[in-house]
N, CA, C and O atoms as a Maestro MAE file, in Angstrom:
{
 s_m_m2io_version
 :::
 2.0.0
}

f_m_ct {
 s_m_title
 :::
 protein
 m_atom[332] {
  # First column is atom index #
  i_m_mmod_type
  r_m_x_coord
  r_m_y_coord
  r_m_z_coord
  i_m_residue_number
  s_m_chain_name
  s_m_pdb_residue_name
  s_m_pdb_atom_name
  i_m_atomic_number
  :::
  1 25 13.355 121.263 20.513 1 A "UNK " " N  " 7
  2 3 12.150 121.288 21.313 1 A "UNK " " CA " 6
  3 2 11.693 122.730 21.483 1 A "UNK " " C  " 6
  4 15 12.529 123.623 21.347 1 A "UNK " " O  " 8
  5 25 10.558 122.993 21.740 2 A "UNK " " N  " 7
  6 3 9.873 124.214 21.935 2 A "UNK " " CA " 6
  7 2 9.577 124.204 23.398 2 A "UNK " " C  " 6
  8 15 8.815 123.414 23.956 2 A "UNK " " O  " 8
  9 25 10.487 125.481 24.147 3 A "UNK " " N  " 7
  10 3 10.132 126.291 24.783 3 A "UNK " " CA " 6
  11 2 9.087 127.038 24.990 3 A "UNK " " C  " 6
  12 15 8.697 127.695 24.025 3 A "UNK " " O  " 8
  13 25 8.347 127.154 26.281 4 A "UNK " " N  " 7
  14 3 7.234 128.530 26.465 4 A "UNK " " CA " 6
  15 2 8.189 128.933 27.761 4 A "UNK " " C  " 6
  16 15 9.025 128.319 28.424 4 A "UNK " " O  " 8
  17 25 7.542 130.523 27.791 5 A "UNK " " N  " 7
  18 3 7.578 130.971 29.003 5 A "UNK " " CA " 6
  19 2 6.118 131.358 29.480 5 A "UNK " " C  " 6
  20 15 5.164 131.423 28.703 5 A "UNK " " O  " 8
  21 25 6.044 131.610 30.853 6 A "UNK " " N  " 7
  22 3 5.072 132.267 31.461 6 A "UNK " " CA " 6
  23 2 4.973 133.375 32.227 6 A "UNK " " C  " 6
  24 15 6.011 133.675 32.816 6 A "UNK " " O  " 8
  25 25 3.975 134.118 32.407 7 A "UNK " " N  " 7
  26 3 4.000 135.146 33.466 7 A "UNK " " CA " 6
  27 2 5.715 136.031 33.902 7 A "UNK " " C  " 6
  28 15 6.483 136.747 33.259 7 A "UNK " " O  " 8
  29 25 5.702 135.603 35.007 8 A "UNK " " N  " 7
  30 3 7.391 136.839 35.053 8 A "UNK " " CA " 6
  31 2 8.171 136.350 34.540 8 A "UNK " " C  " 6
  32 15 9.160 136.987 34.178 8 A "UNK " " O  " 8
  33 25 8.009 134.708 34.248 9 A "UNK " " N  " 7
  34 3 9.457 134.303 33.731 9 A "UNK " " CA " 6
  35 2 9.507 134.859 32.157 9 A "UNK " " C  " 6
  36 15 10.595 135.076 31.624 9 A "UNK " " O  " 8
  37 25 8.473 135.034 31.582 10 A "UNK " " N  " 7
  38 3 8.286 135.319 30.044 10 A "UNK " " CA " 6
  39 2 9.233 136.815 29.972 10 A "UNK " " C  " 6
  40 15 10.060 137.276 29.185 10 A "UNK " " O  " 8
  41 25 8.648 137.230 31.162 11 A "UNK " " N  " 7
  42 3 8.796 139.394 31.239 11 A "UNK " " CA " 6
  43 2 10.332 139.108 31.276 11 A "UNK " " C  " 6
  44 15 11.051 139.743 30.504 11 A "UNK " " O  " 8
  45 25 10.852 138.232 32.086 12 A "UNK " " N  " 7
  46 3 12.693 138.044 32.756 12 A "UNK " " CA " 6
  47 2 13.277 138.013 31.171 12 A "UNK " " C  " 6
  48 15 13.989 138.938 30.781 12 A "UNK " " O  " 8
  49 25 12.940 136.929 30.318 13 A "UNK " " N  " 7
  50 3 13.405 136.377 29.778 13 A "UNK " " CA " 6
  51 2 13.329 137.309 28.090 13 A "UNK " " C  " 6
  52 15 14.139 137.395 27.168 13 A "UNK " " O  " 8
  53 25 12.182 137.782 28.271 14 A "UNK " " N  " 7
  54 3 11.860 138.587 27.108 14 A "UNK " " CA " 6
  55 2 11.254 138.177 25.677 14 A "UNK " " C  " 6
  56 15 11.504 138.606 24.551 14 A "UNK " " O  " 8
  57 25 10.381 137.205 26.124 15 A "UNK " " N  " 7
  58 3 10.042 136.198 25.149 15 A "UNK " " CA " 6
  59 2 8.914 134.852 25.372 15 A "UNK " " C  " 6
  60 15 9.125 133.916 26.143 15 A "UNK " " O  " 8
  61 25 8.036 134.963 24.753 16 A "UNK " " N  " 7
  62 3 7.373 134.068 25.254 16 A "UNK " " CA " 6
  63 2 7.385 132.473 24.900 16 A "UNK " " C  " 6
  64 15 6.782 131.606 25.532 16 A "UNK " " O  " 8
  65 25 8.073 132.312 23.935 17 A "UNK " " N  " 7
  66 3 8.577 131.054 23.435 17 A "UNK " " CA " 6
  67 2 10.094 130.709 22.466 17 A "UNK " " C  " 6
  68 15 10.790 131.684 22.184 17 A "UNK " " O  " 8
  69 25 10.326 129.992 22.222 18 A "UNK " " N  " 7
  70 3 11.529 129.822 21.556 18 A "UNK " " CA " 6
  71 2 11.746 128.310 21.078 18 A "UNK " " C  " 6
  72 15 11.171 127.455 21.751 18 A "UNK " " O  " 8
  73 25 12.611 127.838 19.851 19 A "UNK " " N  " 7
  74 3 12.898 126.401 19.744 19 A "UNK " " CA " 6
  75 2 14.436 126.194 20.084 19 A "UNK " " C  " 6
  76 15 15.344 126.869 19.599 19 A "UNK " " O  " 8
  77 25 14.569 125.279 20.886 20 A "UNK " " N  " 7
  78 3 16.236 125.431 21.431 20 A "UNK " " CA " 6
  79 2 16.714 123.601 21.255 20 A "UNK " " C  " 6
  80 15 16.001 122.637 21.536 20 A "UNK " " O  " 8
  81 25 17.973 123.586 20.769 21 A "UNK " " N  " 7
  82 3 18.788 122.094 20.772 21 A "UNK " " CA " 6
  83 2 19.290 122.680 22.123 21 A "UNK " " C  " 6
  84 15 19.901 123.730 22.319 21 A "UNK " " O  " 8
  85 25 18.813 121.594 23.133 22 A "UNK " " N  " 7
  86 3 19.939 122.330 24.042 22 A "UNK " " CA " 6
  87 2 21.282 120.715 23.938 22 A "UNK " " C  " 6
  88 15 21.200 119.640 23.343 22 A "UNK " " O  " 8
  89 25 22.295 121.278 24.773 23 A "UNK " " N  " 7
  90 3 23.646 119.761 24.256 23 A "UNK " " CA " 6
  91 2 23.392 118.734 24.900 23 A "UNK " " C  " 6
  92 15 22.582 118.727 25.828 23 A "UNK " " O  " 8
  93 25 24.041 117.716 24.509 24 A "UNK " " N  " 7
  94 3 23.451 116.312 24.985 24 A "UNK " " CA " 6
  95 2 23.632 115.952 26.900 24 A "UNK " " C  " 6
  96 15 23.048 115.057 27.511 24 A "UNK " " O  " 8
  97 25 24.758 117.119 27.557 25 A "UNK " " N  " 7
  98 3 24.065 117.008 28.993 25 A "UNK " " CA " 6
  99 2 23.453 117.155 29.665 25 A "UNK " " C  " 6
  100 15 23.351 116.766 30.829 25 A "UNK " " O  " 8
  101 25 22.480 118.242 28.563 26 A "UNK " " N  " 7
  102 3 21.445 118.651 29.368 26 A "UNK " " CA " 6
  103 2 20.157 117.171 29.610 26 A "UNK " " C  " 6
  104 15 19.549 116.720 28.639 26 A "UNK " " O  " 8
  105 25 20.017 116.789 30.601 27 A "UNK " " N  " 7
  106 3 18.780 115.327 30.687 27 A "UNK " " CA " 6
  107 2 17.643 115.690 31.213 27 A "UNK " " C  " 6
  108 15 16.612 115.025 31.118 27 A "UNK " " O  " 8
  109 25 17.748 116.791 31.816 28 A "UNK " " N  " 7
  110 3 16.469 117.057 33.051 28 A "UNK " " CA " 6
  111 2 16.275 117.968 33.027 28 A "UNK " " C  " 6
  112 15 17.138 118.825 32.837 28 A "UNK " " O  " 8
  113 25 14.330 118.353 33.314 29 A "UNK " " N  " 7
  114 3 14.373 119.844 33.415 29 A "UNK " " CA " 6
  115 2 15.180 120.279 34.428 29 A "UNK " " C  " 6
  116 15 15.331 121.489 34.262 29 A "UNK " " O  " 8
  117 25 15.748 119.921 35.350 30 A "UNK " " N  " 7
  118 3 16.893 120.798 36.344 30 A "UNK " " CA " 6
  119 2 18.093 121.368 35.192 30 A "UNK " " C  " 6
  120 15 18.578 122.498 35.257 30 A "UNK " " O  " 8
  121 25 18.350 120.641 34.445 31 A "UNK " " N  " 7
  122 3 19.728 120.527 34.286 31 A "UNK " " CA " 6
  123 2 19.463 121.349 32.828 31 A "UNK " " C  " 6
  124 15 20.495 121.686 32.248 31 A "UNK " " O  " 8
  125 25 18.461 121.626 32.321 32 A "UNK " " N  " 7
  126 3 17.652 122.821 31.320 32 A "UNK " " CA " 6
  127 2 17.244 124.321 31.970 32 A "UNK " " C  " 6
  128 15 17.077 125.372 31.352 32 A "UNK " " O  " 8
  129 25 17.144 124.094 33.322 33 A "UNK " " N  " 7
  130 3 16.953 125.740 33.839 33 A "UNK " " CA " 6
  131 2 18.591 126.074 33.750 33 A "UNK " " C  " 6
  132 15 18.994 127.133 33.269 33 A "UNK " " O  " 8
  133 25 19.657 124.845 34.373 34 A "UNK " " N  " 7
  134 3 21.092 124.749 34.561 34 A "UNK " " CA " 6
  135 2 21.153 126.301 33.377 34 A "UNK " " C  " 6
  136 15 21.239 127.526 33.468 34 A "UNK " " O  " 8
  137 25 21.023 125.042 32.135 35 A "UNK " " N  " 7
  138 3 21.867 126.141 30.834 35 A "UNK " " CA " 6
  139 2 21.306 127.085 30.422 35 A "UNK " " C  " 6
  140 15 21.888 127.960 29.782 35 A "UNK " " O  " 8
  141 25 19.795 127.115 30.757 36 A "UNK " " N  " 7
  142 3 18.804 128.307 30.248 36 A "UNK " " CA " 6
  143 2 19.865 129.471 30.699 36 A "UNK " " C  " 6
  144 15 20.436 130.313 30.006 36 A "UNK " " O  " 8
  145 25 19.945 129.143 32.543 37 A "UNK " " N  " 7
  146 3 20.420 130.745 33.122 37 A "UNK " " CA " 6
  147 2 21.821 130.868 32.908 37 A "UNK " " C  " 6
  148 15 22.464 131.776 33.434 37 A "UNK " " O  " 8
  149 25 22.336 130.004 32.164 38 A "UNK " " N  " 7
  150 3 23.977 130.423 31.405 38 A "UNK " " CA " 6
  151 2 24.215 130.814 30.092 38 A "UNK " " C  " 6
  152 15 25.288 130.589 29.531 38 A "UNK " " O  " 8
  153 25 23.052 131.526 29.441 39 A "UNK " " N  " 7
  154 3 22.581 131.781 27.954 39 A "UNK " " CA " 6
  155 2 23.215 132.957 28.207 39 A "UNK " " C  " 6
  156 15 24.372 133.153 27.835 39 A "UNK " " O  " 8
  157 25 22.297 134.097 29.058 40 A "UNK " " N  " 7
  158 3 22.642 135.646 29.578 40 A "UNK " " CA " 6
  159 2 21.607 136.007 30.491 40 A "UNK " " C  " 6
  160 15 20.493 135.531 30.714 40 A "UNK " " O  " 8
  161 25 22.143 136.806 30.884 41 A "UNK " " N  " 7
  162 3 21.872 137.359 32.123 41 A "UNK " " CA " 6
  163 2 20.282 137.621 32.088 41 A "UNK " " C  " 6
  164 15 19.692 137.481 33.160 41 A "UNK " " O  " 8
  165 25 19.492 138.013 30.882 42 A "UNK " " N  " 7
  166 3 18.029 137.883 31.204 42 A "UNK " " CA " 6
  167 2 17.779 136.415 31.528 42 A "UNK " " C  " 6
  168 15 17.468 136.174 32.694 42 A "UNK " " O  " 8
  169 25 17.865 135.438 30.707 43 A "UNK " " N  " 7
  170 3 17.615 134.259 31.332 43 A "UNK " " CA " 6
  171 2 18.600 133.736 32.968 43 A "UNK " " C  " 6
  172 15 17.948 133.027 33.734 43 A "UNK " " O  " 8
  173 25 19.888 134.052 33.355 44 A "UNK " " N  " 7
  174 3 19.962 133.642 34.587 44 A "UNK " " CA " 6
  175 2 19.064 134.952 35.806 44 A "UNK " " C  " 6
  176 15 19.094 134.712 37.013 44 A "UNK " " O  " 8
  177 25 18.428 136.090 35.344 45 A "UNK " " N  " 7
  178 3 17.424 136.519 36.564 45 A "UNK " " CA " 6
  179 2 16.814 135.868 36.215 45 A "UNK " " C  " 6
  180 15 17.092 135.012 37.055 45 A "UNK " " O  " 8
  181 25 15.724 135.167 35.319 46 A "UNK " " N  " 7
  182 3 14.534 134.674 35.080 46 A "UNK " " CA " 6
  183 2 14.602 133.421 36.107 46 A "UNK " " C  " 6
  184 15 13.948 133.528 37.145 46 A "UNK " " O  " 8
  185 25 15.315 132.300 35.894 47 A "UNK " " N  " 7
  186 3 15.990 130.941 36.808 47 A "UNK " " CA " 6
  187 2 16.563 131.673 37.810 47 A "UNK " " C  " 6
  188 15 16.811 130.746 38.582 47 A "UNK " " O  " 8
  189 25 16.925 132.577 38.323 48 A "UNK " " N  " 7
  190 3 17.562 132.726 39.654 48 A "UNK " " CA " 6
  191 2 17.249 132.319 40.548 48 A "UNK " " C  " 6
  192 15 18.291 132.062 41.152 48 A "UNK " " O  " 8
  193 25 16.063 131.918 41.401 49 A "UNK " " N  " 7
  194 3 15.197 131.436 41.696 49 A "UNK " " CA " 6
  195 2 14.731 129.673 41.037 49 A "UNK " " C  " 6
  196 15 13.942 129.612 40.094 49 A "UNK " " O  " 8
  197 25 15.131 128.776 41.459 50 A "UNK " " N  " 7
  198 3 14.310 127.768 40.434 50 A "UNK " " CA " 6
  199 2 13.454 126.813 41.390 50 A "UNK " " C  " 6
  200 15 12.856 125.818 40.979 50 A "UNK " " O  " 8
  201 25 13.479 127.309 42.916 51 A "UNK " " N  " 7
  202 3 12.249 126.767 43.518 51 A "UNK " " CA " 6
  203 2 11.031 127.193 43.136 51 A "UNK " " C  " 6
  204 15 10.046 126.477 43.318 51 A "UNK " " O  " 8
  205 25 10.904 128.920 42.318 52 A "UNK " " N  " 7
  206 3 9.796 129.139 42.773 52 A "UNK " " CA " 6
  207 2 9.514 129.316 40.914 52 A "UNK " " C  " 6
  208 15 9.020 130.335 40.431 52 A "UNK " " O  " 8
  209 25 9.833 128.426 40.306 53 A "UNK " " N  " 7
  210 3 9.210 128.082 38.768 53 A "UNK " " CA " 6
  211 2 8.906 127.038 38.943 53 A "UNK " " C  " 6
  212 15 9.137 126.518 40.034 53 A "UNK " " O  " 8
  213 25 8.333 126.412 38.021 54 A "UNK " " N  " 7
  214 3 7.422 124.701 37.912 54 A "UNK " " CA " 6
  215 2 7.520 124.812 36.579 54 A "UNK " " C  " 6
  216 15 7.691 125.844 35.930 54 A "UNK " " O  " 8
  217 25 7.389 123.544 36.136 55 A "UNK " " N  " 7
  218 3 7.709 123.337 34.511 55 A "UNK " " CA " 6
  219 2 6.520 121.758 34.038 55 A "UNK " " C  " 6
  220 15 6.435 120.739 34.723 55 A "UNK " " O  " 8
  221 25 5.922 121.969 33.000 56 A "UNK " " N  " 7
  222 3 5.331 121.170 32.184 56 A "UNK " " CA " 6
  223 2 6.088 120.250 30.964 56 A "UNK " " C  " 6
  224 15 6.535 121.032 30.126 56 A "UNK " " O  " 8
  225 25 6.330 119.031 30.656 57 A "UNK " " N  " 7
  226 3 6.746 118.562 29.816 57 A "UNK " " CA " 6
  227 2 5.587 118.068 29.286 57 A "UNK " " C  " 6
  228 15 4.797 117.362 29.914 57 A "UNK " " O  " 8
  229 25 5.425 118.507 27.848 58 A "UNK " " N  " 7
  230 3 4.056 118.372 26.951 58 A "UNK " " CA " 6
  231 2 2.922 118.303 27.696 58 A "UNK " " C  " 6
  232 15 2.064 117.471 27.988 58 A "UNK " " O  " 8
  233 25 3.128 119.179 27.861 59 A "UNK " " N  " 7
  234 3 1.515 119.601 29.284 59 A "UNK " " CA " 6
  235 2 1.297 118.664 30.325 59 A "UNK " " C  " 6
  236 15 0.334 117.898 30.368 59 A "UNK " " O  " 8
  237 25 1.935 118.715 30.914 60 A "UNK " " N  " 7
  238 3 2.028 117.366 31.823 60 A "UNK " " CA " 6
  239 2 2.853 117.944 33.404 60 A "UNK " " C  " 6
  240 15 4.058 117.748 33.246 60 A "UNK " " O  " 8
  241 25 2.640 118.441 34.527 61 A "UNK " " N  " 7
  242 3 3.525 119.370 35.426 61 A "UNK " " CA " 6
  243 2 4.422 117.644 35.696 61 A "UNK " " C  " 6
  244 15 4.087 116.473 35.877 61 A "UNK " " O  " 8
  245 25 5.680 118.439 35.575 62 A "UNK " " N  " 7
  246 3 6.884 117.539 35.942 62 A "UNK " " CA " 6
  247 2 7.872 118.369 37.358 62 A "UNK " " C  " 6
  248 15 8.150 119.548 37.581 62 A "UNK " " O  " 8
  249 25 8.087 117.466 37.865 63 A "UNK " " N  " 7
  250 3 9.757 117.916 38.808 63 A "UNK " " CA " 6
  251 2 11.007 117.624 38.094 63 A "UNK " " C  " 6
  252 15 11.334 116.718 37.327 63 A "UNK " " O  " 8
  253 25 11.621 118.669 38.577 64 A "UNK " " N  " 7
  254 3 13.355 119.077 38.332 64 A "UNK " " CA " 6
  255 2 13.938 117.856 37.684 64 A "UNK " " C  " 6
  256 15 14.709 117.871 36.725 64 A "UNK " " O  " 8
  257 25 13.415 116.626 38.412 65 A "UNK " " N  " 7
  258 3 14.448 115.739 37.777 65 A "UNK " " CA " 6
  259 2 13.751 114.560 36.796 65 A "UNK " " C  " 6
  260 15 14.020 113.370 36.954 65 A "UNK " " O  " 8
  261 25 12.781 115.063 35.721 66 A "UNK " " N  " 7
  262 3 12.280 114.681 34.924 66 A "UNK " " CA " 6
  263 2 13.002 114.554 33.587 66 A "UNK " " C  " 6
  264 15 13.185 115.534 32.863 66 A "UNK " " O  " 8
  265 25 13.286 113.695 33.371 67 A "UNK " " N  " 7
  266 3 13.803 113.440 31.994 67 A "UNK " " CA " 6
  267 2 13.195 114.306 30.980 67 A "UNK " " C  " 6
  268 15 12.117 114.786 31.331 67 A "UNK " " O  " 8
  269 25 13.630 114.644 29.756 68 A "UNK " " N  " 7
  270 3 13.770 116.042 28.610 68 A "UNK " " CA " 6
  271 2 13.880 114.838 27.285 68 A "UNK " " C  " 6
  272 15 13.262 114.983 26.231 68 A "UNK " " O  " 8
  273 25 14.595 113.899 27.518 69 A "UNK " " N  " 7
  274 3 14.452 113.155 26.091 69 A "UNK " " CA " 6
  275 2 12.982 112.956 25.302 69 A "UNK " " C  " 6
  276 15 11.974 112.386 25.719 69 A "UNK " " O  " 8
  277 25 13.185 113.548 24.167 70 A "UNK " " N  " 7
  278 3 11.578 113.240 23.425 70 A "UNK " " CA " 6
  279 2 10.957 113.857 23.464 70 A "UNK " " C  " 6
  280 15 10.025 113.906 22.662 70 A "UNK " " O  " 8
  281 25 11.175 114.893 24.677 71 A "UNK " " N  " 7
  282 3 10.147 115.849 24.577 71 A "UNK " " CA " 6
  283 2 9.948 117.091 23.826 71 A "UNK " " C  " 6
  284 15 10.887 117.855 23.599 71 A "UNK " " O  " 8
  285 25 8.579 117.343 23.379 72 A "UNK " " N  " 7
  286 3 8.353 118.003 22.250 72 A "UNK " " CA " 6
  287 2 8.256 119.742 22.711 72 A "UNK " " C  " 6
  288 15 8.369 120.715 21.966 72 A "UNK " " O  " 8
  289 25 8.058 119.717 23.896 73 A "UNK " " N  " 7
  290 3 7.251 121.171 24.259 73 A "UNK " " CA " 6
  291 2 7.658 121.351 26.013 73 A "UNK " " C  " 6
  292 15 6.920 120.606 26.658 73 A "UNK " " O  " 8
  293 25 8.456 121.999 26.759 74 A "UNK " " N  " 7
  294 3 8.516 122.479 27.886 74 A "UNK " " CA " 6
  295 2 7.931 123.692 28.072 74 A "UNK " " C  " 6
  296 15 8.042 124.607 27.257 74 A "UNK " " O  " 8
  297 25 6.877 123.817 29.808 75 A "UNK " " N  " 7
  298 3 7.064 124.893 29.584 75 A "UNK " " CA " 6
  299 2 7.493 125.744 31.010 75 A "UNK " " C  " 6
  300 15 7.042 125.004 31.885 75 A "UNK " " O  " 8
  301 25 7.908 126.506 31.461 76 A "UNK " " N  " 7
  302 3 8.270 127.224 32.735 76 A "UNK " " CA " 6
  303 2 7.468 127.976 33.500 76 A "UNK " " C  " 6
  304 15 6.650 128.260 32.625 76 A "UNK " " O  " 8
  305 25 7.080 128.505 34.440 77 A "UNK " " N  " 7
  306 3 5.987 129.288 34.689 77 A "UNK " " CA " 6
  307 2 5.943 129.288 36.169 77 A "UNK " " C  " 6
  308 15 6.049 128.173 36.679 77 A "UNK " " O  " 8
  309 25 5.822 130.197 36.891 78 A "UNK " " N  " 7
  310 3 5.211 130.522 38.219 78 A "UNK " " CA " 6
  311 2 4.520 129.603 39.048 78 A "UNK " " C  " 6
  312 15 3.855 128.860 38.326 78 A "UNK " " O  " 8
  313 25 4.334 129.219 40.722 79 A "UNK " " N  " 7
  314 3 3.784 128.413 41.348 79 A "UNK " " CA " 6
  315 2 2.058 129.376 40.962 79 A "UNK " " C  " 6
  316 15 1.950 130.600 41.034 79 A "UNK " " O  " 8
  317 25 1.093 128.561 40.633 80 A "UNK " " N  " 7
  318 3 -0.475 129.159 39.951 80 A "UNK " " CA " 6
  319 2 -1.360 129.381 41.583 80 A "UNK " " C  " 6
  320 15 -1.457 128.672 42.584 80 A "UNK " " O  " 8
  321 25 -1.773 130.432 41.286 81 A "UNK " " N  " 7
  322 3 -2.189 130.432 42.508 81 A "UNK " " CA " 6
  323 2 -4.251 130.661 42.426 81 A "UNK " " C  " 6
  324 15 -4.729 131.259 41.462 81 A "UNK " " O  " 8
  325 25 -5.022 130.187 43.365 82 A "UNK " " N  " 7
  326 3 -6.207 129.744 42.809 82 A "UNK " " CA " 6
  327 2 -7.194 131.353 43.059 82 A "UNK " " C  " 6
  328 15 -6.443 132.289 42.785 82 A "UNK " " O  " 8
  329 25 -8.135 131.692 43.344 83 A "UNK " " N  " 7
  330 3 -9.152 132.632 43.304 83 A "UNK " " CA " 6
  331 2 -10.631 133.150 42.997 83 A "UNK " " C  " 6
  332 15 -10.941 134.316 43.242 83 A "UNK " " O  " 8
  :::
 }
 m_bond[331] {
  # First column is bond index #
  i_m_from
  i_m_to
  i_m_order
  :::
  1 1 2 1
  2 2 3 1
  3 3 4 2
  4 3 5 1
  5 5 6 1
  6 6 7 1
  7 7 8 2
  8 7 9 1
  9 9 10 1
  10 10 11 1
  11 11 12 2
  12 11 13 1
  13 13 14 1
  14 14 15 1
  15 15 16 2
  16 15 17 1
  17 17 18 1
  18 18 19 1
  19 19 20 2
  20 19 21 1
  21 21 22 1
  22 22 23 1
  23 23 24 2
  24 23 25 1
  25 25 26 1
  26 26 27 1
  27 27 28 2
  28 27 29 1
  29 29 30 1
  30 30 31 1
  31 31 32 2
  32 31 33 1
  33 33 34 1
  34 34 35 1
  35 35 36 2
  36 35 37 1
  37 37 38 1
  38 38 39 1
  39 39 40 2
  40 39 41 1
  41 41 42 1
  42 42 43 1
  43 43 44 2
  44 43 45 1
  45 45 46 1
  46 46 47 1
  47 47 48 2
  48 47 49 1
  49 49 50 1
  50 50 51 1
  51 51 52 2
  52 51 53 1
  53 53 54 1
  54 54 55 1
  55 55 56 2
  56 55 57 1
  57 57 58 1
  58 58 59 1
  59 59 60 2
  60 59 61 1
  61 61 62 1
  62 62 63 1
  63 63 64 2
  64 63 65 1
  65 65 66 1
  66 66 67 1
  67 67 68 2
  68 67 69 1
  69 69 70 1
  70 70 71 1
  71 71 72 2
  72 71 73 1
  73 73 74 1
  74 74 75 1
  75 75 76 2
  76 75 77 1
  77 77 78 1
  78 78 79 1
  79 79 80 2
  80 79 81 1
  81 81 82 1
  82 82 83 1
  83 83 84 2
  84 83 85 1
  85 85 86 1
  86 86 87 1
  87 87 88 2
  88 87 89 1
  89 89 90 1
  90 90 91 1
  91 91 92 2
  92 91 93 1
  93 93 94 1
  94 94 95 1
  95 95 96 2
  96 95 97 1
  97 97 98 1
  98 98 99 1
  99 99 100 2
  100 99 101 1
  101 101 102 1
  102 102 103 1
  103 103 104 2
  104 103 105 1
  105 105 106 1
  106 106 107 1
  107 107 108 2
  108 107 109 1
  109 109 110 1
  110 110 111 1
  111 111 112 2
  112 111 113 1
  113 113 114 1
  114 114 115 1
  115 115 116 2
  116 115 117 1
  117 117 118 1
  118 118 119 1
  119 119 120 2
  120 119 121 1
  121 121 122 1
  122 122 123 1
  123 123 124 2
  124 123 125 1
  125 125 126 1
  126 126 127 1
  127 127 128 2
  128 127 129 1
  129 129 130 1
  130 130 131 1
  131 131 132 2
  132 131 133 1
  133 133 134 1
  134 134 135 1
  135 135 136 2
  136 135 137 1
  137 137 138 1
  138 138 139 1
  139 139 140 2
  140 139 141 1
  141 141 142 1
  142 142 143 1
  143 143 144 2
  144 143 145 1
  145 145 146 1
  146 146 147 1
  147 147 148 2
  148 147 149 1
  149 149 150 1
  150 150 151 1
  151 151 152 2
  152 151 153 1
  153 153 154 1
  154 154 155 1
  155 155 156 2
  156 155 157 1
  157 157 158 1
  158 158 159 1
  159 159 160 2
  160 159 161 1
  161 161 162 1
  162 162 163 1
  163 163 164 2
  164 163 165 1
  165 165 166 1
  166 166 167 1
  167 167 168 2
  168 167 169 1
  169 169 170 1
  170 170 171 1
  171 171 172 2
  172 171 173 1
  173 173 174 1
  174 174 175 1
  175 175 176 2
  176 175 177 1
  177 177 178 1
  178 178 179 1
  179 179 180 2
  180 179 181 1
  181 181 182 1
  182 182 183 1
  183 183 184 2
  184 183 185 1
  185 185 186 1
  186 186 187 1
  187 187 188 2
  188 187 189 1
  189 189 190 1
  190 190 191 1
  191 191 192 2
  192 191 193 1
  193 193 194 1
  194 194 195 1
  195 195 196 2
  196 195 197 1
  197 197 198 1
  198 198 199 1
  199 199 200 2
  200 199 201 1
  201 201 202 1
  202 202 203 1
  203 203 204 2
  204 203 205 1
  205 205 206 1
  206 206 207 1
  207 207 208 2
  208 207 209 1
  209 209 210 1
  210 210 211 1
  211 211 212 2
  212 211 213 1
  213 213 214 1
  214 214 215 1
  215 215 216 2
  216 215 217 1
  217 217 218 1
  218 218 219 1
  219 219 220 2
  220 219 221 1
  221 221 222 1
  222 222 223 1
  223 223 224 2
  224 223 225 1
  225 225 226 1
  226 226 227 1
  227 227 228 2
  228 227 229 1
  229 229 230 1
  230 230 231 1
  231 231 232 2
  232 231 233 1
  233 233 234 1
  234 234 235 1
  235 235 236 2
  236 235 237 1
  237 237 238 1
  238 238 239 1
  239 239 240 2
  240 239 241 1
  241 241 242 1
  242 242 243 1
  243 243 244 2
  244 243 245 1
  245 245 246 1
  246 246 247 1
  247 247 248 2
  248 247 249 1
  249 249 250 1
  250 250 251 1
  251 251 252 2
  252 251 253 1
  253 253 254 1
  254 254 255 1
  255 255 256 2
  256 255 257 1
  257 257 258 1
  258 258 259 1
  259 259 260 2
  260 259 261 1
  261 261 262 1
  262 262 263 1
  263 263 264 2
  264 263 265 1
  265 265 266 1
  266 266 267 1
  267 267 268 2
  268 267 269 1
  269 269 270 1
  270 270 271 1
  271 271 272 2
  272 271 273 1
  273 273 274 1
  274 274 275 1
  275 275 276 2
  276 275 277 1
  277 277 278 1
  278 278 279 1
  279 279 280 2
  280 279 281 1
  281 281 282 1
  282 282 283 1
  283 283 284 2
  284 283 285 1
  285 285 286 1
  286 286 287 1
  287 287 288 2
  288 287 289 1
  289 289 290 1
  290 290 291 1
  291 291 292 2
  292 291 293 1
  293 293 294 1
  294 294 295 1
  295 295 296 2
  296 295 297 1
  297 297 298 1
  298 298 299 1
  299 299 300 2
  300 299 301 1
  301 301 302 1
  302 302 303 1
  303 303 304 2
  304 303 305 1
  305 305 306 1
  306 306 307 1
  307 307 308 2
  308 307 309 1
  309 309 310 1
  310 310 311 1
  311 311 312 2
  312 311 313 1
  313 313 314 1
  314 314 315 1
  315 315 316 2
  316 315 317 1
  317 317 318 1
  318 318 319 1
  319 319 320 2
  320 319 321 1
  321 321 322 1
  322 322 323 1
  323 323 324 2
  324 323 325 1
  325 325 326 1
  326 326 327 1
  327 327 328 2
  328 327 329 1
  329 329 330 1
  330 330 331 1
  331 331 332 2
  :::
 }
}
């Protein structure tokens, strides 16, 4: 599946996208920030925090405990703020 990042999490992480197998326990975006921030240490500052990221499954805003099977495209990113 293809990864994006956004805004600070992109800057944390050092990258604005990536394609990742993650292993078969990962089920949920919770349980995908889980292993993101056990990759290294840029990705666990990036998730250090995982109240204050929000995540899209194929463009679609999902919560933490959204199923990951099938999905083609996550993406991570900052609470958006309006102006």
């Amino acid at each position: 599946m293809k990864v994006l990042y956004f805004a600070w999490v992109r800057e944390r992480v050092g990258k604005a996208e990536e394609t990742i197998e993650p292993p078969a326990g990962v089920a949920t975006v919770a349980d995908l920030m889980d292993w993101l921030a056990g990759r290294d240490e840029a990705y666990a500052h990036a998730f250090e925090n995982r109240r204050s990221i929000r995540a899209a499954v194929d463009q679609a805003h999902v919560r933490p405990d959204t199923a990951i099977a099938g999905a083609r495209e996550i993406a991570f990113f900052p609470p958006m703020t309006g102006g």
